[in-house]
PDB file of C-alpha atoms in Angstrom:
ATOM      1  CA  MET A   3      18.097 131.518-303.922  1.00 36.00           C
ATOM      2  CA  ASP A   4      19.219 128.071-302.736  1.00 40.00           C
ATOM      3  CA  ASP A   5      16.379 125.536-302.870  1.00 38.00           C
ATOM      4  CA  HIS A   6      18.556 122.837-301.351  1.00 46.00           C
ATOM      5  CA  VAL A   7      16.672 121.193-298.505  1.00 51.00           C
ATOM      6  CA  ARG A   8      18.787 120.485-295.472  1.00 63.00           C
ATOM      7  CA  GLY A   9      18.179 117.108-293.875  1.00 67.00           C
ATOM      8  CA  ARG A  10      18.155 116.309-290.217  1.00 86.00           C
ATOM      9  CA  ARG A  11      21.502 115.320-288.779  1.00 93.00           C
ATOM     10  CA  TRP A  12      20.454 113.880-285.431  1.00 95.00           C
ATOM     11  CA  PRO A  13      19.128 110.554-286.804  1.00 96.00           C
ATOM     12  CA  ALA A  14      22.505 109.827-288.412  1.00 97.00           C
ATOM     13  CA  TYR A  15      24.302 110.670-285.177  1.00 97.00           C
ATOM     14  CA  GLY A  16      21.864 108.443-283.283  1.00 97.00           C
ATOM     15  CA  VAL A  17      22.516 105.558-285.690  1.00 97.00           C
ATOM     16  CA  ALA A  18      26.252 106.147-285.337  1.00 98.00           C
ATOM     17  CA  ALA A  19      25.993 106.072-281.536  1.00 98.00           C
ATOM     18  CA  LEU A  20      24.011 102.827-281.596  1.00 97.00           C
ATOM     19  CA  PHE A  21      26.455 101.161-283.983  1.00 97.00           C
ATOM     20  CA  LEU A  22      29.432 102.383-281.940  1.00 98.00           C
ATOM     21  CA  ALA A  23      27.860 100.907-278.804  1.00 97.00           C
ATOM     22  CA  TYR A  24      27.305  97.676-280.737  1.00 97.00           C
ATOM     23  CA  ALA A  25      30.945  97.669-281.897  1.00 98.00           C
ATOM     24  CA  VAL A  26      32.256  98.240-278.379  1.00 98.00           C
ATOM     25  CA  GLY A  27      30.038  95.495-276.954  1.00 97.00           C
ATOM     26  CA  LYS A  28      31.166  93.058-279.620  1.00 97.00           C
ATOM     27  CA  ALA A  29      34.824  94.002-279.048  1.00 98.00           C
ATOM     28  CA  VAL A  30      34.462  93.338-275.318  1.00 97.00           C
ATOM     29  CA  PHE A  31      33.030  89.888-276.009  1.00 96.00           C
ATOM     30  CA  ALA A  32      35.618  89.239-278.732  1.00 97.00           C
ATOM     31  CA  ALA A  33      38.414  89.899-276.252  1.00 97.00           C
ATOM     32  CA  GLU A  34      36.807  87.296-273.982  1.00 95.00           C
ATOM     33  CA  SER A  35      35.995  84.873-276.867  1.00 94.00           C
ATOM     34  CA  ARG A  36      32.336  84.937-275.831  1.00 93.00           C
ATOM     35  CA  LEU A  37      29.221  84.866-277.971  1.00 94.00           C
ATOM     36  CA  GLY A  38      26.445  87.343-277.375  1.00 92.00           C
ATOM     37  CA  PHE A  39      26.393  90.934-276.264  1.00 92.00           C
ATOM     38  CA  PRO A  40      26.921  92.629-272.891  1.00 93.00           C
ATOM     39  CA  GLY A  41      23.539  93.035-271.229  1.00 91.00           C
ATOM     40  CA  GLY A  42      21.906  90.664-273.690  1.00 91.00           C
ATOM     41  CA  PRO A  43      20.712  87.099-273.396  1.00 92.00           C
ATOM     42  CA  VAL A  44      23.246  84.619-272.053  1.00 90.00           C
ATOM     43  CA  VAL A  45      24.550  82.205-274.669  1.00 91.00           C
ATOM     44  CA  SER A  46      24.734  78.690-273.275  1.00 90.00           C
ATOM     45  CA  ALA A  47      27.972  76.722-273.260  1.00 91.00           C
ATOM     46  CA  ALA A  48      26.398  74.222-275.662  1.00 90.00           C
ATOM     47  CA  GLU A  49      25.506  76.973-278.147  1.00 90.00           C
ATOM     48  CA  HIS A  50      28.995  78.435-277.792  1.00 89.00           C
ATOM     49  CA  GLU A  51      30.656  75.093-278.493  1.00 91.00           C
ATOM     50  CA  SER A  52      28.330  74.368-281.404  1.00 91.00           C
ATOM     51  CA  TYR A  53      29.042  77.763-282.945  1.00 89.00           C
ATOM     52  CA  ALA A  54      32.799  77.379-282.502  1.00 89.00           C
ATOM     53  CA  ARG A  55      32.706  73.890-284.004  1.00 88.00           C
ATOM     54  CA  ASP A  56      30.230  74.396-286.868  1.00 88.00           C
ATOM     55  CA  VAL A  57      30.470  78.060-287.865  1.00 92.00           C
ATOM     56  CA  MET A  58      33.723  79.807-287.014  1.00 93.00           C
ATOM     57  CA  ASP A  59      36.042  80.874-284.237  1.00 94.00           C
ATOM     58  CA  VAL A  60      34.001  82.909-281.744  1.00 94.00           C
ATOM     59  CA  ALA A  61      36.591  85.659-281.283  1.00 94.00           C
ATOM     60  CA  THR A  62      36.922  86.073-285.054  1.00 96.00           C
ATOM     61  CA  ALA A  63      33.150  86.334-285.416  1.00 96.00           C
ATOM     62  CA  GLN A  64      32.904  88.912-282.655  1.00 97.00           C
ATOM     63  CA  TRP A  65      35.807  90.984-283.989  1.00 97.00           C
ATOM     64  CA  SER A  66      34.169  90.913-287.425  1.00 97.00           C
ATOM     65  CA  ALA A  67      30.914  92.109-285.888  1.00 97.00           C
ATOM     66  CA  ALA A  68      32.777  94.891-284.070  1.00 98.00           C
ATOM     67  CA  ALA A  69      34.394  95.986-287.334  1.00 98.00           C
ATOM     68  CA  SER A  70      31.032  95.989-289.119  1.00 97.00           C
ATOM     69  CA  GLY A  71      29.553  98.124-286.331  1.00 97.00           C
ATOM     70  CA  LEU A  72      32.392 100.620-286.643  1.00 98.00           C
ATOM     71  CA  LEU A  73      31.980 100.729-290.424  1.00 97.00           C
ATOM     72  CA  ALA A  74      28.218 101.276-290.084  1.00 97.00           C
ATOM     73  CA  ALA A  75      28.802 104.131-287.634  1.00 98.00           C
ATOM     74  CA  CYS A  76      31.209 105.784-290.074  1.00 97.00           C
ATOM     75  CA  LEU A  77      28.744 105.386-292.937  1.00 97.00           C
ATOM     76  CA  ALA A  78      25.956 106.938-290.880  1.00 97.00           C
ATOM     77  CA  VAL A  79      28.122 109.968-290.106  1.00 97.00           C
ATOM     78  CA  ALA A  80      29.149 110.150-293.768  1.00 96.00           C
ATOM     79  CA  THR A  81      25.538 110.914-294.706  1.00 96.00           C
ATOM     80  CA  VAL A  82      25.771 114.279-292.943  1.00 95.00           C
ATOM     81  CA  THR A  83      29.361 115.300-293.654  1.00 94.00           C
ATOM     82  CA  ARG A  84      30.901 116.989-296.656  1.00 92.00           C
ATOM     83  CA  PRO A  85      33.251 114.093-297.552  1.00 91.00           C
ATOM     84  CA  GLY A  86      30.365 111.641-297.317  1.00 90.00           C
ATOM     85  CA  ARG A  87      28.257 113.792-299.602  1.00 89.00           C
ATOM     86  CA  ARG A  88      30.839 113.235-302.328  1.00 92.00           C
ATOM     87  CA  VAL A  89      29.794 109.583-302.528  1.00 95.00           C
ATOM     88  CA  PRO A  90      27.382 109.123-305.437  1.00 95.00           C
ATOM     89  CA  ARG A  91      23.812 109.342-304.140  1.00 95.00           C
ATOM     90  CA  PRO A  92      22.611 106.006-305.609  1.00 96.00           C
ATOM     91  CA  LEU A  93      25.576 104.179-304.068  1.00 97.00           C
ATOM     92  CA  MET A  94      25.032 105.750-300.636  1.00 97.00           C
ATOM     93  CA  LEU A  95      21.306 104.972-300.754  1.00 97.00           C
ATOM     94  CA  LEU A  96      22.100 101.367-301.681  1.00 97.00           C
ATOM     95  CA  VAL A  97      24.536 101.097-298.762  1.00 97.00           C
ATOM     96  CA  LEU A  98      21.997 102.657-296.385  1.00 97.00           C
ATOM     97  CA  VAL A  99      19.311 100.205-297.481  1.00 97.00           C
ATOM     98  CA  GLY A 100      21.821  97.402-296.894  1.00 97.00           C
ATOM     99  CA  MET A 101      22.429  98.766-293.389  1.00 96.00           C
ATOM    100  CA  LEU A 102      18.677  98.846-292.820  1.00 97.00           C
ATOM    101  CA  LEU A 103      18.313  95.231-293.946  1.00 97.00           C
ATOM    102  CA  ALA A 104      21.265  93.971-291.896  1.00 95.00           C
ATOM    103  CA  GLY A 105      20.962  96.100-288.781  1.00 95.00           C
ATOM    104  CA  GLY A 106      17.195  96.353-289.003  1.00 95.00           C
ATOM    105  CA  SER A 107      16.778  92.577-289.095  1.00 96.00           C
ATOM    106  CA  GLY A 108      18.736  92.226-285.861  1.00 95.00           C
ATOM    107  CA  ALA A 109      16.776  95.085-284.317  1.00 96.00           C
ATOM    108  CA  LEU A 110      13.505  93.498-285.439  1.00 97.00           C
ATOM    109  CA  ILE A 111      14.476  90.203-283.822  1.00 96.00           C
ATOM    110  CA  MET A 112      15.248  92.094-280.596  1.00 96.00           C
ATOM    111  CA  ALA A 113      11.887  93.849-280.743  1.00 97.00           C
ATOM    112  CA  VAL A 114       9.810  90.776-281.538  1.00 97.00           C
ATOM    113  CA  ASP A 115      11.580  88.654-278.947  1.00 96.00           C
ATOM    114  CA  GLY A 116      11.455  91.455-276.395  1.00 96.00           C
ATOM    115  CA  PHE A 117       7.711  91.993-276.745  1.00 97.00           C
ATOM    116  CA  VAL A 118       6.368  88.624-277.909  1.00 96.00           C
ATOM    117  CA  GLY A 119       9.094  86.138-277.043  1.00 95.00           C
ATOM    118  CA  ILE A 120      10.552  83.860-279.685  1.00 95.00           C
ATOM    119  CA  GLY A 121      13.029  82.152-277.386  1.00 90.00           C
ATOM    120  CA  VAL A 122      16.196  84.208-277.846  1.00 92.00           C
ATOM    121  CA  GLY A 123      15.987  85.914-274.476  1.00 93.00           C
ATOM    122  CA  TRP A 124      15.753  89.624-275.298  1.00 95.00           C
ATOM    123  CA  GLN A 125      13.652  91.626-272.818  1.00 96.00           C
ATOM    124  CA  TRP A 126      11.097  94.392-273.431  1.00 96.00           C
ATOM    125  CA  TYR A 127      13.705  97.131-272.974  1.00 96.00           C
ATOM    126  CA  HIS A 128      15.849  95.501-275.644  1.00 96.00           C
ATOM    127  CA  GLY A 129      12.742  95.545-277.835  1.00 96.00           C
ATOM    128  CA  LEU A 130      12.470  99.302-277.332  1.00 97.00           C
ATOM    129  CA  VAL A 131      16.086  99.732-278.392  1.00 96.00           C
ATOM    130  CA  GLY A 132      15.355  97.643-281.478  1.00 97.00           C
ATOM    131  CA  LEU A 133      12.390  99.827-282.428  1.00 98.00           C
ATOM    132  CA  VAL A 134      14.419 103.002-281.870  1.00 97.00           C
ATOM    133  CA  ALA A 135      17.223 101.598-284.041  1.00 97.00           C
ATOM    134  CA  ILE A 136      14.817 100.816-286.887  1.00 98.00           C
ATOM    135  CA  GLY A 137      13.240 104.259-286.619  1.00 97.00           C
ATOM    136  CA  LEU A 138      16.620 105.989-286.641  1.00 97.00           C
ATOM    137  CA  LEU A 139      17.790 103.964-289.642  1.00 98.00           C
ATOM    138  CA  LEU A 140      14.620 104.806-291.568  1.00 97.00           C
ATOM    139  CA  GLU A 141      14.859 108.498-290.688  1.00 97.00           C
ATOM    140  CA  THR A 142      18.546 108.599-291.634  1.00 97.00           C
ATOM    141  CA  ILE A 143      17.718 107.206-295.070  1.00 96.00           C
ATOM    142  CA  ARG A 144      14.759 109.569-295.518  1.00 96.00           C
ATOM    143  CA  SER A 145      16.752 112.585-294.408  1.00 95.00           C
ATOM    144  CA  TYR A 146      19.704 111.735-296.633  1.00 95.00           C
ATOM    145  CA  ALA A 147      17.443 111.139-299.639  1.00 94.00           C
ATOM    146  CA  LYS A 148      15.619 114.401-299.032  1.00 93.00           C
ATOM    147  CA  SER A 149      18.709 116.529-298.513  1.00 91.00           C
ATOM    148  CA  THR A 150      20.582 115.133-301.536  1.00 91.00           C
ATOM    149  CA  ARG A 151      17.821 115.253-304.117  1.00 88.00           C
ATOM    150  CA  ARG A 152      18.258 117.719-306.914  1.00 80.00           C
ATOM    151  CA  ALA A 153      16.310 120.908-306.773  1.00 66.00           C
ATOM    152  CA  PRO A 154      13.778 121.250-309.604  1.00 67.00           C
ATOM    153  CA  ALA A 155      15.223 123.220-312.495  1.00 59.00           C
TER     154      ALA A 155
END
């Protein structure tokens, strides 16, 4: 009898969809050399100039963000596919925690600003998306950890 516990797949697909949407939004703004995200707070011209002068080229930053979103989407799907299950469990869990810290911090900022207001400009509906993203990331990690643990001998 197989005691292997099958994890839920839908959280990973949800995370992948969110990161793909993020990647597409960043690619759109990269093509226009604009900071920000479609549907998000407007970045002022002064902020844009400051970023371009002090940090890096705006298009390069946005293309890098788009690439990271695409990579995160692929990693989320890897947690529920056979090729992804070949990745050593500790490594995949470490990568997933890194995704939670990176993506979750941005989602947390959206949520806090959307509900409390810290001056970024996210609205309440962005806050909801942030909370959903954090929940999906947490459930993806939990589901992966549960479905890949060894059955007791």
